[in-house]
Amino acid sequence: MVKDWTLVHDEICRLYYQDNRPLAEVRRLVKGKFGVIASERSYRTQLVKWGYTKYNTQASLKLDRAPRSV
């Protein structure tokens, strides 16, 4: 598992978000280039932490806009 995601942050975000590659392909490319071995779940968790999302559904957009009670 990757301890320091900052080393691969830019590459992952470029491949996944800008180049619109599937996560499985991003994992394979990052593993080949940097030797990073991490699960798909770990990648998804980091992408959410960094604010990168794909395929937003109408339901998820409605949840984001819904007022929140305090």
PDB file of N, CA and C in Angstrom:
ATOM      1  N   MET A   1       0.840  -1.181   0.000  1.00  0.00           N
ATOM      2  CA  MET A   1       0.000   0.000   0.000  1.00  0.00           C
ATOM      3  C   MET A   1       0.883   1.241   0.000  1.00  0.00           C
ATOM      4  N   VAL A   2       0.422   2.260  -0.664  1.00  0.00           N
ATOM      5  CA  VAL A   2       1.182   3.495  -0.793  1.00  0.00           C
ATOM      6  C   VAL A   2       1.052   4.304   0.485  1.00  0.00           C
ATOM      7  N   LYS A   3       2.167   4.730   1.033  1.00  0.00           N
ATOM      8  CA  LYS A   3       2.143   5.578   2.219  1.00  0.00           C
ATOM      9  C   LYS A   3       2.087   7.048   1.826  1.00  0.00           C
ATOM     10  N   ASP A   4       2.819   7.411   0.780  1.00  0.00           N
ATOM     11  CA  ASP A   4       2.911   8.808   0.380  1.00  0.00           C
ATOM     12  C   ASP A   4       2.328   8.986  -1.019  1.00  0.00           C
ATOM     13  N   TRP A   5       1.063   9.357  -1.061  1.00  0.00           N
ATOM     14  CA  TRP A   5       0.365   9.525  -2.334  1.00  0.00           C
ATOM     15  C   TRP A   5       0.827  10.768  -3.080  1.00  0.00           C
ATOM     16  N   THR A   6       1.529  11.680  -2.412  1.00  0.00           N
ATOM     17  CA  THR A   6       1.954  12.917  -3.079  1.00  0.00           C
ATOM     18  C   THR A   6       2.918  12.635  -4.227  1.00  0.00           C
ATOM     19  N   LEU A   7       3.637  11.529  -4.151  1.00  0.00           N
ATOM     20  CA  LEU A   7       4.592  11.187  -5.204  1.00  0.00           C
ATOM     21  C   LEU A   7       3.906  10.870  -6.529  1.00  0.00           C
ATOM     22  N   VAL A   8       2.689  10.347  -6.457  1.00  0.00           N
ATOM     23  CA  VAL A   8       1.985   9.919  -7.666  1.00  0.00           C
ATOM     24  C   VAL A   8       0.713  10.718  -7.935  1.00  0.00           C
ATOM     25  N   HIS A   9       0.430  11.690  -7.099  1.00  0.00           N
ATOM     26  CA  HIS A   9      -0.806  12.482  -7.206  1.00  0.00           C
ATOM     27  C   HIS A   9      -1.010  13.062  -8.596  1.00  0.00           C
ATOM     28  N   ASP A  10      -0.044  13.785  -9.100  1.00  0.00           N
ATOM     29  CA  ASP A  10      -0.188  14.453 -10.400  1.00  0.00           C
ATOM     30  C   ASP A  10      -0.402  13.459 -11.541  1.00  0.00           C
ATOM     31  N   GLU A  11       0.341  12.371 -11.507  1.00  0.00           N
ATOM     32  CA  GLU A  11       0.219  11.360 -12.568  1.00  0.00           C
ATOM     33  C   GLU A  11      -1.154  10.687 -12.537  1.00  0.00           C
ATOM     34  N   ILE A  12      -1.611  10.327 -11.352  1.00  0.00           N
ATOM     35  CA  ILE A  12      -2.920   9.688 -11.224  1.00  0.00           C
ATOM     36  C   ILE A  12      -4.022  10.620 -11.702  1.00  0.00           C
ATOM     37  N   CYS A  13      -3.985  11.861 -11.273  1.00  0.00           N
ATOM     38  CA  CYS A  13      -5.026  12.822 -11.654  1.00  0.00           C
ATOM     39  C   CYS A  13      -4.998  13.113 -13.151  1.00  0.00           C
ATOM     40  N   ARG A  14      -3.824  13.183 -13.722  1.00  0.00           N
ATOM     41  CA  ARG A  14      -3.722  13.423 -15.164  1.00  0.00           C
ATOM     42  C   ARG A  14      -4.316  12.253 -15.946  1.00  0.00           C
ATOM     43  N   LEU A  15      -3.903  11.049 -15.578  1.00  0.00           N
ATOM     44  CA  LEU A  15      -4.378   9.868 -16.302  1.00  0.00           C
ATOM     45  C   LEU A  15      -5.880   9.648 -16.119  1.00  0.00           C
ATOM     46  N   TYR A  16      -6.344   9.764 -14.892  1.00  0.00           N
ATOM     47  CA  TYR A  16      -7.735   9.429 -14.590  1.00  0.00           C
ATOM     48  C   TYR A  16      -8.707  10.527 -15.012  1.00  0.00           C
ATOM     49  N   TYR A  17      -8.396  11.748 -14.647  1.00  0.00           N
ATOM     50  CA  TYR A  17      -9.356  12.832 -14.855  1.00  0.00           C
ATOM     51  C   TYR A  17      -9.157  13.553 -16.188  1.00  0.00           C
ATOM     52  N   GLN A  18      -7.933  13.948 -16.479  1.00  0.00           N
ATOM     53  CA  GLN A  18      -7.690  14.714 -17.705  1.00  0.00           C
ATOM     54  C   GLN A  18      -7.709  13.827 -18.948  1.00  0.00           C
ATOM     55  N   ASP A  19      -7.050  12.659 -18.880  1.00  0.00           N
ATOM     56  CA  ASP A  19      -7.009  11.746 -20.028  1.00  0.00           C
ATOM     57  C   ASP A  19      -8.219  10.815 -20.074  1.00  0.00           C
ATOM     58  N   ASN A  20      -9.030  10.851 -19.008  1.00  0.00           N
ATOM     59  CA  ASN A  20     -10.280  10.083 -18.928  1.00  0.00           C
ATOM     60  C   ASN A  20     -10.063   8.579 -19.096  1.00  0.00           C
ATOM     61  N   ARG A  21      -8.992   8.071 -18.499  1.00  0.00           N
ATOM     62  CA  ARG A  21      -8.704   6.638 -18.582  1.00  0.00           C
ATOM     63  C   ARG A  21      -9.430   5.893 -17.459  1.00  0.00           C
ATOM     64  N   PRO A  22      -9.771   4.640 -17.681  1.00  0.00           N
ATOM     65  CA  PRO A  22     -10.399   3.839 -16.625  1.00  0.00           C
ATOM     66  C   PRO A  22      -9.430   3.633 -15.461  1.00  0.00           C
ATOM     67  N   LEU A  23      -9.977   3.483 -14.276  1.00  0.00           N
ATOM     68  CA  LEU A  23      -9.141   3.346 -13.089  1.00  0.00           C
ATOM     69  C   LEU A  23      -8.225   2.127 -13.166  1.00  0.00           C
ATOM     70  N   ALA A  24      -8.711   1.031 -13.725  1.00  0.00           N
ATOM     71  CA  ALA A  24      -7.872  -0.172 -13.855  1.00  0.00           C
ATOM     72  C   ALA A  24      -6.632   0.116 -14.704  1.00  0.00           C
ATOM     73  N   GLU A  25      -6.803   0.887 -15.757  1.00  0.00           N
ATOM     74  CA  GLU A  25      -5.671   1.242 -16.613  1.00  0.00           C
ATOM     75  C   GLU A  25      -4.722   2.196 -15.890  1.00  0.00           C
ATOM     76  N   VAL A  26      -5.277   3.128 -15.140  1.00  0.00           N
ATOM     77  CA  VAL A  26      -4.452   4.062 -14.359  1.00  0.00           C
ATOM     78  C   VAL A  26      -3.599   3.280 -13.368  1.00  0.00           C
ATOM     79  N   ARG A  27      -4.202   2.332 -12.676  1.00  0.00           N
ATOM     80  CA  ARG A  27      -3.458   1.508 -11.719  1.00  0.00           C
ATOM     81  C   ARG A  27      -2.308   0.776 -12.402  1.00  0.00           C
ATOM     82  N   ARG A  28      -2.589   0.196 -13.567  1.00  0.00           N
ATOM     83  CA  ARG A  28      -1.564  -0.557 -14.305  1.00  0.00           C
ATOM     84  C   ARG A  28      -0.420   0.357 -14.725  1.00  0.00           C
ATOM     85  N   LEU A  29      -0.748   1.536 -15.253  1.00  0.00           N
ATOM     86  CA  LEU A  29       0.282   2.465 -15.718  1.00  0.00           C
ATOM     87  C   LEU A  29       1.122   3.013 -14.564  1.00  0.00           C
ATOM     88  N   VAL A  30       0.467   3.353 -13.467  1.00  0.00           N
ATOM     89  CA  VAL A  30       1.195   3.881 -12.303  1.00  0.00           C
ATOM     90  C   VAL A  30       2.074   2.793 -11.693  1.00  0.00           C
ATOM     91  N   LYS A  31       1.580   1.573 -11.665  1.00  0.00           N
ATOM     92  CA  LYS A  31       2.387   0.459 -11.156  1.00  0.00           C
ATOM     93  C   LYS A  31       3.634   0.266 -12.011  1.00  0.00           C
ATOM     94  N   GLY A  32       3.478   0.336 -13.334  1.00  0.00           N
ATOM     95  CA  GLY A  32       4.614   0.166 -14.231  1.00  0.00           C
ATOM     96  C   GLY A  32       5.631   1.289 -14.138  1.00  0.00           C
ATOM     97  N   LYS A  33       5.150   2.512 -13.979  1.00  0.00           N
ATOM     98  CA  LYS A  33       6.044   3.668 -13.976  1.00  0.00           C
ATOM     99  C   LYS A  33       6.682   3.920 -12.612  1.00  0.00           C
ATOM    100  N   PHE A  34       5.897   3.757 -11.534  1.00  0.00           N
ATOM    101  CA  PHE A  34       6.376   4.101 -10.197  1.00  0.00           C
ATOM    102  C   PHE A  34       6.543   2.896  -9.275  1.00  0.00           C
ATOM    103  N   GLY A  35       6.047   1.736  -9.689  1.00  0.00           N
ATOM    104  CA  GLY A  35       6.109   0.559  -8.837  1.00  0.00           C
ATOM    105  C   GLY A  35       5.111   0.594  -7.693  1.00  0.00           C
ATOM    106  N   VAL A  36       4.082   1.406  -7.823  1.00  0.00           N
ATOM    107  CA  VAL A  36       3.081   1.568  -6.774  1.00  0.00           C
ATOM    108  C   VAL A  36       2.054   0.449  -6.869  1.00  0.00           C
ATOM    109  N   ILE A  37       1.850  -0.227  -5.754  1.00  0.00           N
ATOM    110  CA  ILE A  37       0.839  -1.275  -5.697  1.00  0.00           C
ATOM    111  C   ILE A  37      -0.188  -0.861  -4.651  1.00  0.00           C
ATOM    112  N   ALA A  38      -1.410  -0.608  -5.111  1.00  0.00           N
ATOM    113  CA  ALA A  38      -2.500  -0.230  -4.211  1.00  0.00           C
ATOM    114  C   ALA A  38      -3.805  -0.752  -4.791  1.00  0.00           C
ATOM    115  N   SER A  39      -4.755  -0.994  -3.917  1.00  0.00           N
ATOM    116  CA  SER A  39      -6.045  -1.524  -4.361  1.00  0.00           C
ATOM    117  C   SER A  39      -6.865  -0.444  -5.066  1.00  0.00           C
ATOM    118  N   GLU A  40      -7.857  -0.902  -5.816  1.00  0.00           N
ATOM    119  CA  GLU A  40      -8.756   0.033  -6.491  1.00  0.00           C
ATOM    120  C   GLU A  40      -9.480   0.896  -5.461  1.00  0.00           C
ATOM    121  N   ARG A  41      -9.830   0.294  -4.346  1.00  0.00           N
ATOM    122  CA  ARG A  41     -10.498   1.046  -3.280  1.00  0.00           C
ATOM    123  C   ARG A  41      -9.602   2.165  -2.753  1.00  0.00           C
ATOM    124  N   SER A  42      -8.319   1.900  -2.597  1.00  0.00           N
ATOM    125  CA  SER A  42      -7.379   2.926  -2.143  1.00  0.00           C
ATOM    126  C   SER A  42      -7.302   4.075  -3.133  1.00  0.00           C
ATOM    127  N   TYR A  43      -7.267   3.740  -4.409  1.00  0.00           N
ATOM    128  CA  TYR A  43      -7.253   4.774  -5.444  1.00  0.00           C
ATOM    129  C   TYR A  43      -8.516   5.619  -5.374  1.00  0.00           C
ATOM    130  N   ARG A  44      -9.670   4.959  -5.287  1.00  0.00           N
ATOM    131  CA  ARG A  44     -10.941   5.695  -5.235  1.00  0.00           C
ATOM    132  C   ARG A  44     -11.005   6.610  -4.014  1.00  0.00           C
ATOM    133  N   THR A  45     -10.545   6.110  -2.879  1.00  0.00           N
ATOM    134  CA  THR A  45     -10.535   6.911  -1.655  1.00  0.00           C
ATOM    135  C   THR A  45      -9.685   8.156  -1.840  1.00  0.00           C
ATOM    136  N   GLN A  46      -8.508   8.003  -2.415  1.00  0.00           N
ATOM    137  CA  GLN A  46      -7.629   9.150  -2.630  1.00  0.00           C
ATOM    138  C   GLN A  46      -8.225  10.130  -3.628  1.00  0.00           C
ATOM    139  N   LEU A  47      -8.815   9.630  -4.697  1.00  0.00           N
ATOM    140  CA  LEU A  47      -9.423  10.511  -5.696  1.00  0.00           C
ATOM    141  C   LEU A  47     -10.536  11.350  -5.078  1.00  0.00           C
ATOM    142  N   VAL A  48     -11.332  10.751  -4.208  1.00  0.00           N
ATOM    143  CA  VAL A  48     -12.393  11.504  -3.530  1.00  0.00           C
ATOM    144  C   VAL A  48     -11.779  12.551  -2.605  1.00  0.00           C
ATOM    145  N   LYS A  49     -10.733  12.190  -1.870  1.00  0.00           N
ATOM    146  CA  LYS A  49     -10.056  13.152  -0.987  1.00  0.00           C
ATOM    147  C   LYS A  49      -9.504  14.331  -1.776  1.00  0.00           C
ATOM    148  N   TRP A  50      -9.011  14.064  -2.970  1.00  0.00           N
ATOM    149  CA  TRP A  50      -8.451  15.119  -3.813  1.00  0.00           C
ATOM    150  C   TRP A  50      -9.525  15.901  -4.555  1.00  0.00           C
ATOM    151  N   GLY A  51     -10.775  15.426  -4.498  1.00  0.00           N
ATOM    152  CA  GLY A  51     -11.876  16.130  -5.148  1.00  0.00           C
ATOM    153  C   GLY A  51     -12.097  15.764  -6.601  1.00  0.00           C
ATOM    154  N   TYR A  52     -11.546  14.657  -7.047  1.00  0.00           N
ATOM    155  CA  TYR A  52     -11.724  14.214  -8.428  1.00  0.00           C
ATOM    156  C   TYR A  52     -12.818  13.157  -8.490  1.00  0.00           C
ATOM    157  N   THR A  53     -13.876  13.450  -9.229  1.00  0.00           N
ATOM    158  CA  THR A  53     -14.958  12.491  -9.403  1.00  0.00           C
ATOM    159  C   THR A  53     -15.313  12.408 -10.876  1.00  0.00           C
ATOM    160  N   LYS A  54     -15.884  11.295 -11.245  1.00  0.00           N
ATOM    161  CA  LYS A  54     -16.352  11.068 -12.611  1.00  0.00           C
ATOM    162  C   LYS A  54     -17.768  10.546 -12.528  1.00  0.00           C
ATOM    163  N   TYR A  55     -18.473  10.695 -13.630  1.00  0.00           N
ATOM    164  CA  TYR A  55     -19.778  10.066 -13.775  1.00  0.00           C
ATOM    165  C   TYR A  55     -20.758  10.468 -12.676  1.00  0.00           C
ATOM    166  N   ASN A  56     -20.875  11.766 -12.419  1.00  0.00           N
ATOM    167  CA  ASN A  56     -21.847  12.227 -11.432  1.00  0.00           C
ATOM    168  C   ASN A  56     -23.258  11.963 -11.934  1.00  0.00           C
ATOM    169  N   THR A  57     -24.046  11.307 -11.120  1.00  0.00           N
ATOM    170  CA  THR A  57     -25.428  11.021 -11.488  1.00  0.00           C
ATOM    171  C   THR A  57     -26.325  12.154 -11.022  1.00  0.00           C
ATOM    172  N   GLN A  58     -27.521  12.219 -11.549  1.00  0.00           N
ATOM    173  CA  GLN A  58     -28.475  13.231 -11.114  1.00  0.00           C
ATOM    174  C   GLN A  58     -28.776  13.075  -9.623  1.00  0.00           C
ATOM    175  N   ALA A  59     -28.863  11.848  -9.137  1.00  0.00           N
ATOM    176  CA  ALA A  59     -29.147  11.612  -7.724  1.00  0.00           C
ATOM    177  C   ALA A  59     -28.044  12.178  -6.841  1.00  0.00           C
ATOM    178  N   SER A  60     -26.791  11.969  -7.223  1.00  0.00           N
ATOM    179  CA  SER A  60     -25.698  12.483  -6.399  1.00  0.00           C
ATOM    180  C   SER A  60     -25.640  14.001  -6.462  1.00  0.00           C
ATOM    181  N   LEU A  61     -25.987  14.577  -7.601  1.00  0.00           N
ATOM    182  CA  LEU A  61     -26.011  16.034  -7.708  1.00  0.00           C
ATOM    183  C   LEU A  61     -27.111  16.619  -6.839  1.00  0.00           C
ATOM    184  N   LYS A  62     -28.267  15.959  -6.764  1.00  0.00           N
ATOM    185  CA  LYS A  62     -29.351  16.433  -5.907  1.00  0.00           C
ATOM    186  C   LYS A  62     -28.943  16.373  -4.443  1.00  0.00           C
ATOM    187  N   LEU A  63     -28.233  15.327  -4.060  1.00  0.00           N
ATOM    188  CA  LEU A  63     -27.771  15.215  -2.683  1.00  0.00           C
ATOM    189  C   LEU A  63     -26.803  16.333  -2.337  1.00  0.00           C
ATOM    190  N   ASP A  64     -25.946  16.695  -3.274  1.00  0.00           N
ATOM    191  CA  ASP A  64     -24.986  17.764  -3.031  1.00  0.00           C
ATOM    192  C   ASP A  64     -25.676  19.108  -2.850  1.00  0.00           C
ATOM    193  N   ARG A  65     -26.809  19.307  -3.525  1.00  0.00           N
ATOM    194  CA  ARG A  65     -27.519  20.582  -3.471  1.00  0.00           C
ATOM    195  C   ARG A  65     -28.520  20.658  -2.329  1.00  0.00           C
ATOM    196  N   ALA A  66     -28.857  19.531  -1.733  1.00  0.00           N
ATOM    197  CA  ALA A  66     -29.878  19.515  -0.690  1.00  0.00           C
ATOM    198  C   ALA A  66     -29.408  20.296   0.533  1.00  0.00           C
ATOM    199  N   PRO A  67     -30.310  21.105   1.115  1.00  0.00           N
ATOM    200  CA  PRO A  67     -29.924  21.843   2.324  1.00  0.00           C
ATOM    201  C   PRO A  67     -29.667  20.873   3.467  1.00  0.00           C
ATOM    202  N   ARG A  68     -28.716  21.208   4.271  1.00  0.00           N
ATOM    203  CA  ARG A  68     -28.351  20.332   5.381  1.00  0.00           C
ATOM    204  C   ARG A  68     -28.797  20.958   6.694  1.00  0.00           C
ATOM    205  N   SER A  69     -29.386  20.151   7.535  1.00  0.00           N
ATOM    206  CA  SER A  69     -29.805  20.662   8.836  1.00  0.00           C
ATOM    207  C   SER A  69     -28.607  20.671   9.769  1.00  0.00           C
ATOM    208  N   VAL A  70     -28.611  21.631  10.647  1.00  0.00           N
ATOM    209  CA  VAL A  70     -27.471  21.794  11.553  1.00  0.00           C
ATOM    210  C   VAL A  70     -27.781  21.249  12.901  1.00  0.00           C
TER     211      VAL A  70
END
